[in-house]
Amino acid sequence: MHELGIVFHIIKNIEQVGEKNQLKAVSAVTLEIGEVSTVVESYLRDCWKWATDKSALMRGAELKVETIPAITLCEDCGKTYGTVQYGRVCPECQSEHTHLVTGSEMNIKEIEAY
Ligand SMILES: [Zn+2]
């Protein structure tokens, strides 16, 4: 259940932004979540409801989630490929010298507030 920690972290960030910009309420937040991040969206949504209810700024804010596709780069042939489909082994040259380029991150993309 690290989702609750993530949600608290997000809320803290947004509250700081809200203070700086003198926002009254946040109506929606868009998160980008990597395809191979360890975040479970359904847990995240449960935590979101529970935690935003405790924040005056965030109460009732909608959570929107966008998925960032996971892409892996092969260091031997320089090609990129879909991580979920092929895993750690390059489908072009069967090399295992690969690393994840995108797909494990989580960002706050957009905050809608007034
Ligand atoms: Zn390769």
PDB file of N, CA, C and O in Angstrom, residues 6-7 10 14 29-33 44 48 63-67 106-110:
ATOM      1  N   ILE A   6       2.028   7.950  -1.822  1.00  0.00           N
ATOM      2  CA  ILE A   6       2.094   8.705  -3.078  1.00  0.00           C
ATOM      3  C   ILE A   6       1.033   9.802  -3.089  1.00  0.00           C
ATOM      4  O   ILE A   6       1.311  10.943  -3.433  1.00  0.00           O
ATOM      5  N   VAL A   7      -0.174   9.428  -2.675  1.00  0.00           N
ATOM      6  CA  VAL A   7      -1.271  10.398  -2.667  1.00  0.00           C
ATOM      7  C   VAL A   7      -0.954  11.552  -1.701  1.00  0.00           C
ATOM      8  O   VAL A   7      -1.134  12.721  -2.044  1.00  0.00           O
ATOM      9  N   ILE A  10       1.533  13.829  -3.310  1.00  0.00           N
ATOM     10  CA  ILE A  10       0.912  14.645  -4.356  1.00  0.00           C
ATOM     11  C   ILE A  10       0.126  15.797  -3.734  1.00  0.00           C
ATOM     12  O   ILE A  10       0.238  16.954  -4.144  1.00  0.00           O
ATOM     13  N   ILE A  14       0.641  19.829  -4.173  1.00  0.00           N
ATOM     14  CA  ILE A  14      -0.400  20.688  -4.718  1.00  0.00           C
ATOM     15  C   ILE A  14      -0.790  21.766  -3.700  1.00  0.00           C
ATOM     16  O   ILE A  14      -1.046  22.906  -4.075  1.00  0.00           O
ATOM     17  N   VAL A  29      -7.113  16.806 -10.917  1.00  0.00           N
ATOM     18  CA  VAL A  29      -5.667  16.631 -11.053  1.00  0.00           C
ATOM     19  C   VAL A  29      -5.427  15.522 -12.072  1.00  0.00           C
ATOM     20  O   VAL A  29      -6.050  14.466 -12.007  1.00  0.00           O
ATOM     21  N   THR A  30      -4.547  15.792 -13.027  1.00  0.00           N
ATOM     22  CA  THR A  30      -4.185  14.761 -13.997  1.00  0.00           C
ATOM     23  C   THR A  30      -2.796  14.229 -13.659  1.00  0.00           C
ATOM     24  O   THR A  30      -1.843  14.986 -13.552  1.00  0.00           O
ATOM     25  N   LEU A  31      -2.738  12.931 -13.469  1.00  0.00           N
ATOM     26  CA  LEU A  31      -1.457  12.275 -13.202  1.00  0.00           C
ATOM     27  C   LEU A  31      -1.052  11.452 -14.404  1.00  0.00           C
ATOM     28  O   LEU A  31      -1.897  10.853 -15.069  1.00  0.00           O
ATOM     29  N   GLU A  32       0.248  11.444 -14.671  1.00  0.00           N
ATOM     30  CA  GLU A  32       0.788  10.524 -15.669  1.00  0.00           C
ATOM     31  C   GLU A  32       1.475   9.398 -14.912  1.00  0.00           C
ATOM     32  O   GLU A  32       2.349   9.654 -14.087  1.00  0.00           O
ATOM     33  N   ILE A  33       1.070   8.193 -15.200  1.00  0.00           N
ATOM     34  CA  ILE A  33       1.656   7.043 -14.513  1.00  0.00           C
ATOM     35  C   ILE A  33       2.256   6.098 -15.540  1.00  0.00           C
ATOM     36  O   ILE A  33       1.601   5.717 -16.504  1.00  0.00           O
ATOM     37  N   LEU A  44      -4.879   3.530  -5.857  1.00  0.00           N
ATOM     38  CA  LEU A  44      -4.598   4.959  -5.901  1.00  0.00           C
ATOM     39  C   LEU A  44      -5.897   5.755  -5.805  1.00  0.00           C
ATOM     40  O   LEU A  44      -5.985   6.744  -5.077  1.00  0.00           O
ATOM     41  N   TRP A  48      -7.006   8.222  -2.904  1.00  0.00           N
ATOM     42  CA  TRP A  48      -7.267   9.587  -3.350  1.00  0.00           C
ATOM     43  C   TRP A  48      -8.540  10.119  -2.703  1.00  0.00           C
ATOM     44  O   TRP A  48      -8.566  11.211  -2.148  1.00  0.00           O
ATOM     45  N   LEU A  63      -9.660  12.775  -9.868  1.00  0.00           N
ATOM     46  CA  LEU A  63      -8.351  12.236 -10.250  1.00  0.00           C
ATOM     47  C   LEU A  63      -8.429  11.681 -11.671  1.00  0.00           C
ATOM     48  O   LEU A  63      -9.240  10.811 -11.967  1.00  0.00           O
ATOM     49  N   LYS A  64      -7.591  12.240 -12.545  1.00  0.00           N
ATOM     50  CA  LYS A  64      -7.509  11.712 -13.908  1.00  0.00           C
ATOM     51  C   LYS A  64      -6.146  11.063 -14.070  1.00  0.00           C
ATOM     52  O   LYS A  64      -5.138  11.608 -13.624  1.00  0.00           O
ATOM     53  N   VAL A  65      -6.141   9.918 -14.699  1.00  0.00           N
ATOM     54  CA  VAL A  65      -4.892   9.185 -14.859  1.00  0.00           C
ATOM     55  C   VAL A  65      -4.606   8.950 -16.339  1.00  0.00           C
ATOM     56  O   VAL A  65      -5.476   8.500 -17.082  1.00  0.00           O
ATOM     57  N   GLU A  66      -3.395   9.305 -16.750  1.00  0.00           N
ATOM     58  CA  GLU A  66      -2.947   8.995 -18.109  1.00  0.00           C
ATOM     59  C   GLU A  66      -1.752   8.050 -18.013  1.00  0.00           C
ATOM     60  O   GLU A  66      -0.898   8.214 -17.151  1.00  0.00           O
ATOM     61  N   THR A  67      -1.721   7.088 -18.883  1.00  0.00           N
ATOM     62  CA  THR A  67      -0.634   6.106 -18.849  1.00  0.00           C
ATOM     63  C   THR A  67       0.494   6.511 -19.788  1.00  0.00           C
ATOM     64  O   THR A  67       0.254   6.891 -20.932  1.00  0.00           O
ATOM     65  N   MET A 106       6.142   8.753 -12.407  1.00  0.00           N
ATOM     66  CA  MET A 106       4.820   9.272 -12.108  1.00  0.00           C
ATOM     67  C   MET A 106       4.931  10.782 -11.974  1.00  0.00           C
ATOM     68  O   MET A 106       5.758  11.272 -11.225  1.00  0.00           O
ATOM     69  N   ASN A 107       4.140  11.522 -12.745  1.00  0.00           N
ATOM     70  CA  ASN A 107       4.203  12.984 -12.718  1.00  0.00           C
ATOM     71  C   ASN A 107       2.826  13.581 -12.518  1.00  0.00           C
ATOM     72  O   ASN A 107       1.837  13.012 -12.954  1.00  0.00           O
ATOM     73  N   ILE A 108       2.829  14.751 -11.910  1.00  0.00           N
ATOM     74  CA  ILE A 108       1.603  15.554 -11.919  1.00  0.00           C
ATOM     75  C   ILE A 108       1.629  16.344 -13.221  1.00  0.00           C
ATOM     76  O   ILE A 108       2.522  17.149 -13.445  1.00  0.00           O
ATOM     77  N   LYS A 109       0.668  16.078 -14.078  1.00  0.00           N
ATOM     78  CA  LYS A 109       0.687  16.716 -15.393  1.00  0.00           C
ATOM     79  C   LYS A 109      -0.079  18.040 -15.378  1.00  0.00           C
ATOM     80  O   LYS A 109       0.343  19.010 -15.978  1.00  0.00           O
ATOM     81  N   GLU A 110      -1.218  18.023 -14.715  1.00  0.00           N
ATOM     82  CA  GLU A 110      -2.080  19.188 -14.787  1.00  0.00           C
ATOM     83  C   GLU A 110      -2.886  19.338 -13.516  1.00  0.00           C
ATOM     84  O   GLU A 110      -3.348  18.340 -12.946  1.00  0.00           O
TER      85      GLU A 110
END
